[in-house]
Phi, psi and omega in degrees: 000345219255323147353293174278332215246347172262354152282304175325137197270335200256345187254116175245146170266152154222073189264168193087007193261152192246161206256104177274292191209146154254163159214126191259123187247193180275351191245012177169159187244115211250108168247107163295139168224172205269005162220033184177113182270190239179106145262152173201140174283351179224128175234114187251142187269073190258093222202028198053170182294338155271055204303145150267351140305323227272319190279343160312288154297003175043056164249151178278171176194143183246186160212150170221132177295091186297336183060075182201137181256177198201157154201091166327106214216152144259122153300093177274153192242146168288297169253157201301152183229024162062012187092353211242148236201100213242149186257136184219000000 
């Protein structure tokens, strides 16, 4: 994704960049970064569970232990699998 999303022409990256401050108006949201500021009218925080936008922006946030395990695979099939990708 991220590949097809650095051809796009609408799309700017800033990696490595660090986060100084934000300020949220009522028409745009203003993110200073250490090497650039950022006006924008939609600003998303996808940024993990201690986000520093989230704390920025003083929304709360929980988390729960589900107790639960996981174990993740890639699979080669022997046979055609329609694509479909089945949870078991």
């Amino acid at each position: 994704l991220r590949h097809k999303l650095i051809e796009e022409k609408k799309v700017d990256f800033y990696f490595h960049s660090k986060p100084r401050s934000l300020h949220i108006e009522a028409d745009q949201a203003l993110l200073d970064l250490d090497s650039t500021l950022i006006k924008s009218s939609l600003i998303i925080g996808a940024d993990g569970a201690n986000s520093w936008l989230r704390q920025q922006c003083q929304i709360s946030g929980s988390t729960f232990d589900y107790n639960e395990q996981a174990l993740v695979a890639m699979v080669q099939t022997e046979l055609p699998h329609q694509k479909t990708a089945y949870q078991r």
